[in-house]
Coordinates of C-alpha atoms and ligand atoms in Angstrom, one line a residue:
Chain A
M1 CA -11.3 22.0 -20.4
E2 CA -13.9 21.6 -23.4
T3 CA -11.6 21.1 -26.2
L4 CA -10.5 18.6 -23.8
K5 CA -13.2 17.4 -22.8
K6 CA -14.7 16.7 -26.2
L7 CA -11.1 15.0 -28.1
V8 CA -10.8 12.2 -25.4
P9 CA -14.0 10.8 -26.9
S10 CA -13.7 10.9 -30.5
D11 CA -9.6 9.7 -29.2
L12 CA -10.7 6.8 -27.3
N13 CA -13.0 5.9 -30.3
A14 CA -9.9 4.6 -32.5
S15 CA -8.1 3.5 -30.2
K16 CA -10.8 0.9 -29.3
W17 CA -10.6 0.0 -32.9
V18 CA -7.5 -0.7 -33.6
R19 CA -7.1 -2.5 -30.5
M20 CA -10.0 -4.4 -31.7
I21 CA -7.9 -5.4 -34.9
L22 CA -4.7 -5.9 -32.9
G23 CA -7.0 -7.9 -31.3
I24 CA -7.9 -10.1 -33.8
L25 CA -5.2 -10.5 -35.8
V26 CA -3.2 -11.4 -32.8
L27 CA -5.9 -14.2 -31.5
A28 CA -6.0 -15.2 -35.6
L29 CA -2.2 -15.8 -34.7
L30 CA -2.5 -17.8 -31.6
V31 CA -5.2 -20.3 -32.6
W32 CA -3.9 -20.7 -35.8
R33 CA -0.2 -21.9 -34.2
L34 CA -2.0 -23.9 -30.8
V35 CA -4.0 -25.9 -34.2
D36 CA -0.9 -25.9 -36.4
V37 CA 1.5 -27.8 -32.8
I38 CA -1.1 -29.5 -31.0
L39 CA -3.8 -31.2 -34.0
I40 CA -1.5 -31.1 -37.0
Q41 CA 2.0 -31.6 -36.2
R42 CA 1.6 -33.2 -32.7
L43 CA 5.5 -32.6 -31.6
Y44 CA 5.5 -33.4 -28.2
G45 CA 3.9 -35.9 -25.9
P46 CA 1.3 -35.4 -22.5
D47 CA 4.5 -36.3 -20.4
T48 CA 6.3 -33.5 -21.5
W49 CA 4.0 -30.9 -21.7
A50 CA 3.5 -31.9 -18.5
R51 CA 6.9 -32.1 -17.5
F52 CA 6.9 -27.7 -18.9
A53 CA 3.5 -26.7 -16.3
I54 CA 5.1 -28.8 -14.5
T55 CA 8.7 -26.3 -14.6
G56 CA 5.6 -23.2 -15.1
L57 CA 4.6 -23.3 -11.9
I58 CA 8.2 -24.1 -10.0
I59 CA 9.1 -20.5 -11.9
G60 CA 6.2 -18.9 -11.6
G61 CA 5.9 -19.0 -7.6
M62 CA 9.2 -17.7 -7.7
Y63 CA 7.6 -14.7 -9.9
A64 CA 4.8 -13.6 -7.7
L65 CA 7.0 -14.0 -4.3
I66 CA 8.9 -11.3 -6.5
A67 CA 5.2 -9.8 -8.1
I68 CA 3.7 -9.2 -4.5
G69 CA 6.4 -6.7 -3.7
Y70 CA 5.8 -3.9 -6.5
T71 CA 3.0 -4.6 -6.2
L72 CA 2.7 -3.9 -2.1
V73 CA 4.8 -0.5 -3.1
Y74 CA 2.5 0.1 -6.2
G75 CA -0.8 0.4 -3.1
I76 CA 1.7 2.1 -0.7
L77 CA 3.1 5.0 -3.0
L78 CA 2.9 4.4 -6.4
M79 CA 5.4 3.8 -8.3
I80 CA 7.1 0.9 -9.9
N81 CA 10.4 0.0 -7.8
F82 CA 12.8 -0.6 -10.4
A83 CA 15.2 -2.0 -8.2
H84 CA 13.3 -4.8 -6.9
G85 CA 15.1 -7.1 -8.7
E86 CA 18.4 -6.2 -7.6
V87 CA 16.7 -6.8 -3.7
M88 CA 16.7 -10.0 -5.0
M89 CA 19.9 -10.8 -6.1
L90 CA 21.4 -9.7 -2.7
G91 CA 19.2 -12.4 -1.0
S92 CA 20.5 -14.9 -3.7
F93 CA 24.1 -13.8 -2.7
A94 CA 23.8 -13.6 1.2
G95 CA 21.9 -17.4 0.8
Y96 CA 25.3 -18.7 -2.0
F97 CA 27.9 -17.0 0.9
V98 CA 26.1 -18.9 3.2
F99 CA 26.5 -22.4 1.2
E100 CA 29.7 -21.7 0.8
L101 CA 30.8 -21.2 4.2
L102 CA 29.2 -23.2 5.7
A103 CA 30.9 -26.0 3.3
F104 CA 34.3 -25.1 4.2
I105 CA 33.6 -25.7 8.0
P106 CA 34.0 -29.9 8.5
S107 CA 31.1 -30.9 10.8
P108 CA 32.5 -31.0 14.7
G109 CA 31.0 -34.5 14.9
P110 CA 33.2 -37.4 15.8
E111 CA 31.5 -40.5 13.7
N112 CA 32.2 -38.9 10.1
P113 CA 35.4 -36.6 9.9
E114 CA 35.4 -35.9 5.7
Q115 CA 32.3 -34.0 6.9
V116 CA 31.6 -30.3 6.0
L117 CA 28.6 -28.6 8.1
L118 CA 26.6 -28.2 4.7
N119 CA 25.9 -32.1 4.4
A120 CA 26.2 -32.4 8.0
F121 CA 23.1 -30.1 9.1
P122 CA 21.0 -30.4 5.8
V123 CA 17.9 -28.7 6.8
L124 CA 19.5 -26.7 9.3
S125 CA 21.8 -25.3 6.4
I126 CA 19.1 -24.3 4.4
L127 CA 16.9 -22.2 7.2
V128 CA 20.3 -20.8 7.4
A129 CA 20.5 -19.5 4.0
F130 CA 16.9 -18.2 4.1
L131 CA 17.6 -16.1 6.8
V132 CA 19.7 -14.4 6.1
G133 CA 19.0 -14.1 2.1
M134 CA 15.6 -13.0 3.0
L135 CA 17.4 -10.5 6.3
V136 CA 20.5 -8.9 3.7
S137 CA 17.2 -8.7 1.5
A138 CA 15.0 -6.9 3.8
L139 CA 17.6 -4.0 4.8
A140 CA 18.5 -3.6 1.1
G141 CA 14.7 -2.5 0.9
Y142 CA 15.0 -0.7 4.2
F143 CA 17.3 1.0 3.2
L144 CA 16.9 1.2 -1.2
E145 CA 14.1 3.0 0.2
K146 CA 15.1 5.5 3.3
I147 CA 18.0 6.7 0.7
A148 CA 16.6 6.6 -3.4
Y149 CA 13.1 7.1 -2.5
R150 CA 11.9 8.5 0.1
P151 CA 13.6 12.2 -0.3
L152 CA 11.7 12.3 -2.9
R153 CA 8.3 11.7 -1.6
K154 CA 6.9 15.1 -2.6
A155 CA 8.8 15.1 -5.8
P156 CA 6.1 14.8 -9.6
R157 CA 5.9 11.0 -9.9
L158 CA 8.8 10.8 -12.1
V159 CA 11.3 11.3 -10.7
P160 CA 11.7 8.4 -7.9
L161 CA 10.7 6.2 -11.2
I162 CA 14.2 7.4 -12.9
S163 CA 15.9 7.0 -9.2
A164 CA 15.0 3.9 -9.2
I165 CA 16.2 2.2 -12.2
G166 CA 19.3 3.8 -11.3
A167 CA 19.4 2.6 -7.9
S168 CA 19.4 -0.9 -10.3
I169 CA 22.4 0.1 -11.9
F170 CA 24.0 0.8 -8.7
L171 CA 23.4 -2.1 -6.9
Q172 CA 23.9 -4.3 -10.2
N173 CA 27.3 -2.5 -10.1
A174 CA 27.7 -2.4 -6.6
A175 CA 27.9 -6.3 -7.1
M176 CA 29.8 -6.9 -9.4
L177 CA 32.8 -4.6 -7.9
L178 CA 32.0 -7.2 -5.0
F179 CA 31.3 -10.1 -6.2
G180 CA 33.4 -9.9 -9.7
P181 CA 31.5 -10.8 -12.6
Q182 CA 32.2 -14.3 -12.9
R183 CA 28.9 -17.0 -12.7
R184 CA 28.9 -18.7 -9.7
T185 CA 27.4 -22.1 -8.8
Y186 CA 25.4 -22.2 -6.0
L187 CA 26.3 -24.9 -3.8
N188 CA 23.1 -27.3 -2.4
P189 CA 23.5 -29.6 0.0
T190 CA 23.3 -32.9 -1.5
L191 CA 19.8 -33.7 0.8
L192 CA 18.5 -31.1 -2.8
D193 CA 20.7 -31.4 -5.3
R194 CA 19.6 -30.4 -8.4
G195 CA 19.9 -33.9 -10.6
L196 CA 17.7 -35.7 -7.6
G197 CA 14.3 -35.5 -8.0
L198 CA 10.7 -37.5 -7.4
E199 CA 10.0 -39.7 -10.9
I200 CA 6.5 -39.3 -11.8
P201 CA 4.8 -41.4 -14.3
I202 CA 2.9 -40.0 -17.3
A203 CA 1.6 -41.8 -20.7
G204 CA 4.2 -44.6 -19.7
N205 CA 7.7 -41.8 -19.4
N206 CA 8.5 -41.2 -16.3
V207 CA 8.7 -37.1 -15.5
L208 CA 10.9 -36.5 -13.6
V209 CA 10.2 -33.0 -10.6
P210 CA 13.1 -32.6 -8.9
Y211 CA 13.3 -31.7 -5.7
T212 CA 14.6 -27.7 -6.2
G213 CA 11.7 -27.2 -7.9
I214 CA 8.9 -28.7 -4.7
F215 CA 10.4 -27.1 -3.1
S216 CA 10.6 -23.9 -3.8
F217 CA 6.7 -24.7 -5.2
V218 CA 5.6 -24.8 -1.3
L219 CA 7.6 -22.5 -0.2
S220 CA 6.9 -20.0 -2.6
I221 CA 3.4 -21.4 -1.5
L222 CA 3.2 -21.1 2.3
L223 CA 4.9 -17.3 2.0
M224 CA 2.3 -16.6 0.1
L225 CA -0.1 -17.8 2.6
G226 CA 1.7 -16.3 5.7
L227 CA 2.0 -13.2 3.2
Y228 CA -1.6 -12.9 3.0
L229 CA -3.0 -14.1 6.0
L230 CA -0.7 -10.3 7.4
V231 CA -2.1 -8.5 5.1
Q232 CA -6.0 -9.6 6.4
K233 CA -5.1 -10.9 9.7
T234 CA -2.5 -8.3 11.5
K235 CA -2.5 -4.8 12.6
L236 CA 0.5 -4.0 10.7
G237 CA -1.5 -5.4 7.7
R238 CA -4.6 -3.4 8.4
S239 CA -2.1 -0.7 8.6
M240 CA -0.7 -1.1 5.6
R241 CA -3.8 -1.6 3.9
A242 CA -5.5 1.9 5.7
V243 CA -1.6 3.2 3.9
A244 CA -2.7 1.9 0.8
E245 CA -5.6 3.8 0.2
D246 CA -5.5 7.0 2.1
K247 CA -2.1 8.3 4.3
G248 CA -4.0 11.3 5.3
A249 CA -6.8 9.8 7.1
A250 CA -4.3 6.2 7.6
A251 CA -2.7 9.6 9.7
L252 CA -5.3 10.8 11.3
M253 CA -5.7 7.0 13.0
G254 CA -2.1 7.1 14.6
I255 CA -0.6 5.5 12.0
N256 CA 2.8 6.8 11.0
V257 CA 3.1 6.5 8.1
D258 CA 6.7 6.8 7.1
A259 CA 6.8 3.4 9.2
V260 CA 3.7 1.6 7.1
I261 CA 5.9 2.0 4.1
S262 CA 8.6 0.9 5.9
R263 CA 7.8 -2.2 6.4
T264 CA 6.0 -2.7 3.7
F265 CA 9.8 -2.9 1.7
I266 CA 11.1 -5.3 4.5
I267 CA 8.0 -7.6 3.3
S268 CA 9.1 -7.4 -0.1
G269 CA 12.4 -7.9 0.6
I270 CA 12.1 -10.9 2.1
L271 CA 9.8 -11.9 -0.2
A272 CA 12.1 -11.4 -2.9
G273 CA 14.9 -12.5 -0.9
A274 CA 13.5 -15.9 -0.6
A275 CA 12.5 -16.0 -4.0
G276 CA 16.5 -14.8 -4.9
V277 CA 17.7 -17.5 -2.7
M278 CA 15.1 -20.0 -4.2
W279 CA 16.2 -18.7 -7.7
G280 CA 19.6 -20.3 -6.8
V281 CA 18.9 -22.9 -5.1
H282 CA 16.8 -24.5 -7.9
N283 CA 18.8 -23.0 -10.6
G284 CA 22.5 -23.4 -9.6
L285 CA 23.8 -20.6 -11.9
L286 CA 24.5 -16.8 -10.2
N287 CA 26.0 -13.8 -11.2
H288 CA 25.2 -9.7 -10.3
Y289 CA 22.8 -10.2 -13.3
V290 CA 20.7 -12.5 -11.3
G291 CA 17.9 -10.7 -10.3
Y292 CA 17.5 -8.8 -13.9
I293 CA 15.4 -10.5 -16.3
P294 CA 13.4 -12.3 -13.0
G295 CA 12.2 -8.4 -11.8
M296 CA 11.6 -7.2 -15.2
K297 CA 8.9 -10.8 -15.3
A298 CA 7.6 -10.3 -12.2
F299 CA 7.0 -6.6 -13.0
T300 CA 4.6 -8.0 -15.7
A301 CA 3.3 -10.6 -13.6
A302 CA 2.1 -7.5 -11.5
V303 CA 0.7 -5.6 -14.5
M304 CA -0.5 -8.1 -15.8
G305 CA -2.6 -9.6 -12.0
G306 CA -3.5 -5.7 -11.7
I307 CA -0.7 -3.9 -9.7
G308 CA -1.2 -2.7 -6.3
N309 CA -3.9 -5.3 -6.7
I310 CA -1.2 -9.0 -4.4
P311 CA -3.0 -11.8 -5.2
G312 CA -3.2 -10.5 -9.0
A313 CA 0.6 -10.4 -8.3
M314 CA 0.4 -14.0 -7.2
L315 CA -2.4 -15.2 -10.1
G316 CA -0.2 -13.4 -12.8
G317 CA 3.6 -14.6 -11.9
M318 CA 1.4 -18.0 -11.9
T319 CA 0.5 -18.0 -14.8
L320 CA 3.0 -15.8 -16.9
G321 CA 6.0 -19.1 -15.3
I322 CA 3.0 -20.8 -17.3
L323 CA 2.8 -19.5 -19.8
E324 CA 6.2 -18.9 -21.1
S325 CA 7.0 -22.7 -20.1
L326 CA 4.8 -23.8 -22.5
G327 CA 4.5 -20.7 -24.4
P328 CA 7.1 -21.8 -27.1
A329 CA 6.6 -25.0 -26.8
M330 CA 3.0 -24.1 -27.6
L331 CA 3.7 -21.7 -30.8
G332 CA 6.4 -24.4 -32.3
I333 CA 9.0 -21.4 -32.2
D334 CA 12.6 -21.4 -30.2
F335 CA 13.2 -22.5 -26.4
Q336 CA 15.2 -19.3 -26.3
L337 CA 12.0 -17.3 -27.2
K338 CA 10.5 -17.7 -23.7
D339 CA 11.8 -13.7 -22.7
V340 CA 9.8 -12.6 -25.6
I341 CA 7.3 -14.6 -24.8
A342 CA 7.4 -13.1 -21.1
F343 CA 7.7 -9.3 -22.7
T344 CA 5.3 -9.7 -25.7
I345 CA 1.9 -10.7 -22.7
L346 CA 3.5 -7.2 -20.8
I347 CA 2.9 -4.8 -23.7
L348 CA -0.4 -7.0 -24.7
V349 CA -1.7 -6.4 -20.9
L350 CA -0.8 -2.8 -21.9
I351 CA -2.9 -2.7 -24.9
F352 CA -5.6 -4.2 -24.2
R353 CA -5.7 -4.7 -19.9
P354 CA -4.1 -1.9 -18.0
S355 CA -5.8 -2.7 -14.8
G356 CA -4.8 -6.5 -15.5
L357 CA -6.3 -9.3 -14.6
L358 CA -8.2 -8.8 -11.3
G359 CA -6.8 -4.6 -11.2
E360 CA -10.5 -3.2 -10.6
R361 CA -10.8 0.6 -13.2
L362 CA -8.4 2.2 -10.4
S363 CA -5.2 2.9 -12.2
E364 CA -6.1 6.1 -14.9
E365 CA -8.0 7.8 -11.5
K366 CA -5.2 6.9 -9.5
V367 CA -2.9 8.2 -11.8
Chain B
M1 CA -9.5 31.2 32.0
K2 CA -6.4 30.4 31.6
T3 CA -6.2 27.0 34.2
N4 CA -8.7 25.5 31.9
Q5 CA -7.7 25.7 28.2
M6 CA -7.6 23.0 26.0
L7 CA -5.8 24.2 22.7
E8 CA -4.6 27.4 22.3
V9 CA -3.2 28.5 19.5
K10 CA -0.6 31.3 18.8
D11 CA -0.2 32.7 15.2
L12 CA 0.0 30.0 12.9
H13 CA 0.9 30.8 9.6
V14 CA 1.0 27.8 6.8
Y15 CA 2.1 28.2 3.7
Y16 CA 1.9 25.9 0.9
G17 CA 4.4 27.3 -2.0
A18 CA 4.1 30.6 -2.3
I19 CA 0.5 30.7 -1.2
H20 CA 0.3 32.2 2.5
A21 CA -2.7 29.9 3.6
L22 CA -2.9 30.6 7.2
K23 CA -1.9 34.3 8.1
G24 CA -1.2 34.4 11.5
I25 CA -4.1 33.0 13.4
S26 CA -4.4 32.4 16.7
F27 CA -7.6 31.6 18.8
H28 CA -8.2 29.7 21.7
L29 CA -11.0 26.3 22.7
N30 CA -11.6 25.8 27.2
E31 CA -12.4 23.1 27.8
G32 CA -16.3 21.2 27.3
E33 CA -16.6 24.0 24.8
I34 CA -17.8 24.0 21.2
V35 CA -15.5 26.6 19.0
A36 CA -16.6 27.1 15.2
L37 CA -14.8 28.0 12.8
I38 CA -17.0 30.3 10.1
G39 CA -15.4 30.6 6.5
T40 CA -15.8 30.3 3.4
N41 CA -14.2 28.0 0.6
G42 CA -10.2 28.3 0.4
A43 CA -10.9 30.6 3.7
G44 CA -7.7 28.0 5.9
K45 CA -10.1 26.2 7.7
S46 CA -8.7 22.6 6.8
T47 CA -5.6 24.4 7.0
T48 CA -5.8 25.7 10.2
L49 CA -7.2 21.8 12.0
N50 CA -4.3 19.9 9.7
S51 CA -1.5 22.2 11.2
V52 CA -3.6 21.2 14.8
S53 CA -3.3 17.3 13.3
G54 CA 0.5 17.3 12.9
L55 CA -0.4 17.0 9.2
L56 CA 1.0 20.9 8.3
T57 CA 3.7 22.8 9.6
P58 CA 3.9 25.6 11.2
Q59 CA 6.3 28.1 9.9
P60 CA 5.8 30.2 12.7
G61 CA 3.3 29.6 14.9
Q62 CA 2.8 27.9 18.3
L63 CA -0.1 25.7 19.1
F64 CA -0.2 24.2 22.5
F65 CA -2.9 21.5 24.4
G66 CA -3.1 21.4 28.0
G67 CA -0.4 24.0 28.3
K68 CA 2.1 21.7 26.5
E69 CA 3.6 22.7 23.9
I70 CA 2.9 20.8 20.5
T71 CA 3.8 22.5 17.5
N72 CA 6.0 20.1 15.0
T73 CA 4.1 17.2 17.0
P74 CA 3.7 14.4 14.1
P75 CA 0.2 13.0 13.9
Q76 CA 0.5 9.8 15.4
D77 CA 1.4 11.7 18.7
V78 CA -1.3 14.2 18.1
V79 CA -3.4 11.1 17.9
K80 CA -2.7 9.3 21.5
M81 CA -2.9 12.7 22.6
G82 CA -6.2 13.0 22.7
I83 CA -6.9 15.1 19.5
V84 CA -8.8 13.4 16.7
Q85 CA -10.1 15.0 13.3
V86 CA -12.5 14.2 10.9
P87 CA -11.7 14.9 7.5
E88 CA -13.1 16.7 5.0
G89 CA -15.1 14.3 2.4
R90 CA -15.4 12.0 5.5
K91 CA -12.4 10.3 3.9
I92 CA -13.6 6.5 5.2
F93 CA -11.8 3.6 4.2
A94 CA -13.3 2.6 1.3
R95 CA -12.6 -0.4 0.7
M96 CA -12.3 -2.1 4.5
T97 CA -15.3 -3.1 6.4
V98 CA -17.2 -0.6 8.8
R99 CA -15.7 -2.8 11.2
E100 CA -12.4 -2.3 10.5
N101 CA -12.4 0.7 9.5
L102 CA -13.7 1.0 13.6
E103 CA -10.9 -0.6 14.1
M104 CA -8.6 1.5 12.6
G105 CA -9.2 4.4 14.8
A106 CA -8.6 2.0 17.8
Y107 CA -5.1 1.7 15.9
V108 CA -2.4 3.7 18.7
F109 CA -4.4 0.2 21.1
N110 CA -3.5 -2.9 21.9
D111 CA -6.9 -3.7 24.7
R112 CA -8.9 -6.1 22.6
D113 CA -11.5 -6.4 25.1
H114 CA -11.6 -2.4 26.1
I115 CA -11.9 -2.0 22.0
E116 CA -14.3 -4.9 21.5
A117 CA -16.6 -2.2 24.2
D118 CA -15.0 0.6 22.5
V119 CA -17.2 -1.1 18.8
Q120 CA -20.4 -2.0 21.0
H121 CA -20.8 1.4 22.9
A122 CA -20.2 2.8 19.2
F123 CA -22.6 0.6 17.9
E124 CA -25.1 1.7 20.1
M125 CA -24.9 5.2 19.3
F126 CA -24.8 4.4 15.8
P127 CA -27.1 1.2 15.6
R128 CA -27.0 1.7 11.2
L129 CA -22.8 0.4 12.0
R130 CA -24.3 -2.4 13.5
E131 CA -26.4 -3.8 11.0
R132 CA -23.7 -2.8 8.2
Q133 CA -20.7 -4.2 9.9
K134 CA -19.4 -7.0 7.5
Q135 CA -20.0 -3.8 4.5
L136 CA -17.6 -2.8 3.2
G137 CA -16.8 1.7 3.6
G138 CA -17.2 1.9 0.1
T139 CA -21.2 0.8 -0.1
L140 CA -21.9 3.1 2.7
S141 CA -24.6 6.4 2.3
G142 CA -23.4 9.2 2.3
G143 CA -24.5 9.9 5.8
E144 CA -23.6 6.4 7.0
Q145 CA -20.2 7.3 5.9
Q146 CA -19.8 10.5 7.8
M147 CA -21.0 8.3 11.5
L148 CA -19.0 6.1 10.4
A149 CA -16.2 8.8 11.0
M150 CA -17.5 10.2 13.6
A151 CA -17.1 6.5 15.5
R152 CA -13.9 6.0 13.9
A153 CA -13.1 9.0 15.8
L154 CA -14.7 9.0 19.1
M155 CA -12.5 5.1 18.9
T156 CA -9.4 7.4 19.9
R157 CA -10.7 8.3 22.3
P158 CA -9.7 12.0 22.4
R159 CA -10.1 14.9 24.1
L160 CA -10.5 17.3 21.5
L161 CA -13.2 16.6 17.9
L162 CA -12.0 18.4 15.2
M163 CA -14.7 18.0 12.6
D164 CA -14.4 19.2 8.8
E165 CA -17.6 20.1 7.3
P166 CA -19.4 17.5 8.5
S167 CA -22.7 18.1 6.5
M168 CA -21.1 19.1 3.3
G169 CA -23.5 16.7 0.7
L170 CA -25.2 15.9 3.2
A171 CA -29.3 16.3 3.2
P172 CA -31.6 18.4 5.9
I173 CA -31.8 16.0 8.0
L174 CA -29.4 13.7 8.2
V175 CA -27.5 17.7 8.1
E176 CA -29.8 17.6 11.9
Q177 CA -29.4 14.6 12.8
V178 CA -24.8 14.7 12.8
F179 CA -25.3 18.1 15.0
E180 CA -27.0 15.9 17.8
I181 CA -24.6 13.6 17.6
I182 CA -21.6 16.3 17.9
Q183 CA -23.5 18.2 21.0
E184 CA -24.3 14.5 22.4
I185 CA -20.4 14.1 21.7
N186 CA -19.5 17.6 23.8
S187 CA -22.0 17.0 26.4
K188 CA -20.6 13.4 27.7
G189 CA -17.0 16.0 28.1
T190 CA -15.1 15.7 24.9
T191 CA -14.1 20.0 23.6
V192 CA -15.2 19.6 19.4
L193 CA -13.3 22.4 17.3
L194 CA -16.5 23.1 14.5
V195 CA -15.2 23.7 11.3
E196 CA -18.2 25.0 8.8
Q197 CA -19.5 26.4 5.4
N198 CA -22.9 25.9 7.6
A199 CA -22.5 29.3 10.0
Q200 CA -26.3 29.3 10.4
M201 CA -26.3 25.1 11.7
A202 CA -22.5 25.8 13.3
L203 CA -23.7 29.4 14.9
S204 CA -26.5 27.6 16.6
I205 CA -24.7 25.2 18.4
A206 CA -21.8 26.8 19.5
D207 CA -21.1 28.0 22.5
R208 CA -18.2 30.6 20.9
A209 CA -17.1 31.6 17.3
Y210 CA -14.2 32.7 15.4
V211 CA -14.8 34.2 11.4
L212 CA -12.1 33.0 8.8
E213 CA -11.1 35.4 5.9
T214 CA -8.1 34.3 4.0
G215 CA -6.2 32.9 6.4
K216 CA -7.7 36.3 8.9
I217 CA -9.4 35.3 12.3
V218 CA -12.2 38.9 10.8
L219 CA -14.6 38.5 14.4
E220 CA -14.8 36.4 17.0
G221 CA -17.7 36.1 19.8
T222 CA -20.0 33.8 21.6
G223 CA -22.7 31.7 19.1
Q224 CA -25.6 33.7 19.8
E225 CA -23.2 37.3 19.3
L226 CA -22.5 36.0 16.2
L227 CA -25.9 34.7 14.8
T228 CA -26.8 38.2 15.2
N229 CA -23.9 39.9 13.6
P230 CA -24.7 42.3 11.3
Q231 CA -21.7 41.8 8.5
V232 CA -21.8 38.1 9.7
K233 CA -25.7 37.8 8.4
E234 CA -25.2 39.7 5.6
A235 CA -21.7 37.1 4.5
Y236 CA -22.7 33.9 5.8
L237 CA -26.7 33.1 6.5
G238 CA -28.0 35.0 3.1
G239 CA -28.6 38.6 4.4
Ligands
LIG1 N1 -2.6 21.6 -1.3 C1 -2.7 22.0 -1.2 N2 -2.0 23.0 -2.2 C2 -1.6 23.9 -2.2 N3 -2.8 25.4 -1.6 C3 -3.3 24.4 -1.0 C4 -3.7 23.1 -0.5 N4 -4.5 23.4 0.3 C5 -5.7 24.4 0.3 N5 -5.0 25.1 -0.4 C6 -5.4 26.5 -0.9 O1 -5.1 27.4 0.7 C7 -6.2 28.2 1.1 C8 -6.7 27.4 2.7 O2 -7.7 26.5 1.5 P1 -8.3 25.2 2.7 O3 -7.4 25.8 3.7 O4 -8.5 24.4 2.3 O5 -9.9 26.4 3.0 P2 -11.5 26.2 3.8 O6 -11.1 24.6 4.4 O7 -11.1 27.1 4.3 O8 -12.2 25.7 2.3 C9 -6.5 28.5 -0.6 O9 -6.5 29.3 -1.3 C10 -6.1 27.1 -0.9 O10 -6.3 27.1 -2.2
LIG2 MG1 -11.6 22.5 3.5

């Protein structure tokens, strides 16, 4: 014990210096790139910047919804649910098949014999696709916890983590076997055609904001608001907070801890499922791999906001969406590198502020 | 005597992995009593309470509440039956307000008006909590946290109150207050099982008491008997 106490402070000091020098280097690089691109080269006009920012907000909303799932589960079980991206993927497939099915069935109405259900009742179709997507992801989350995590509740912390990675690989491959490896195109109702949108004039140019984006953004905000109310104002939310704080004390108050954990996975699944259908509706492409990158990004967002912290996940998701959308342009690098930006941010956050933007200094204490 | 037995623990064994923490203890509480369970650190007092609360599994052993077997009942159902525990170290919810903590105590109920009446009743019993109802639990002082933990437990409308070392970490004047409140709760009809290292205080308010040593009950008697017992005096009351 004594030697430990003596060792730790000097070690901390050393890493403090390394961090500071690294920090100054990173900052200098950033400032130089920003000045170069924005003031000297002037590559993009304000309309282009606005377009990047809007895209970032839309994708950020989806990251936020997925990130909440990571944070809720971490808050309660202190584990990273690495299969959460796959939960989203399953919801995305569910929404896809609902649209395909509705596009296959002719509308019963006499006026328009050519029309299919999908376009005869677009609003209803969208509603059904989201509800089914959310339901499928909720079930996926529920069974994931029951099968892959619950039996390992008392095992060392690394064990459920490995199980999560295994579940992620299993679900990806199961989806590939079931649905095939090909890329599919999400078939939206014409009401949410991906080519249509609002034209907003900015600096003399029109910026097209797609309806799918507006719809996704509004829906993600509404879902986050709903979640906030659920957690803060309802009995279920209070029980979730109680279990997150102290499982033993919660059980002594008559809370069924296992049931609350199940419900947490169901709620995380619902939000991920909604994000999955949004992802398909807005981006258009889908295969068994679709959840992986958004899942990793949302994990980054959750860490960035302070893992375990719900507003942090929301803020982190939005921030990450905007940063990775504006980042390549700001730094004057290739747009293909936006994924690199996200994961560079993850590394920087872990080095400089492991507790995240809104995180309390709890992480070390809890670990 | 069997007729008014509230809690009966029969030959209770509990293991933590290879550690044999309780080695077959038996004791009982009669309705309306305050019974103290005293013993040094590590004797198995908290293990006993957690077994009654359903957090730990007897292996083997039997528990009866009001004549009905409750062995292996999950903790949430134990609370619904009317057994509540104020755990060691209080374990209030630090990131919830005082009022939310109280409402957590009423988790098993749904009758809003009745719950609100209980909250008001708790505020009458603990006026400090009314003043601090919007404050986060974590910002309360140790004494206030103990009051909150007791008030929260009472929100479950218990018939049997299990108290784990309520005096721990409190100044003597606060300890006295806490014990007065325990007596007050008891006088209103709640049976109390009081676990303490502070044997002097516990024995002075207990109707009966048991002494636990490394997982075994080694002595039992009325509170007065044990207070004057030479063995107890030497081991627990500082000679
Ligand atoms: N979670 C646990 N894991 C392993 N051993 C435990 C655990 N809790 C208690 N023990 C052991 O069980 C014995 C009884 O502990 P406990 O019931 O907490 O005693 P008391 O409350 O009387 O201080 C002690 O030897 C303690 O070390
Ligand atoms: Mg103890």
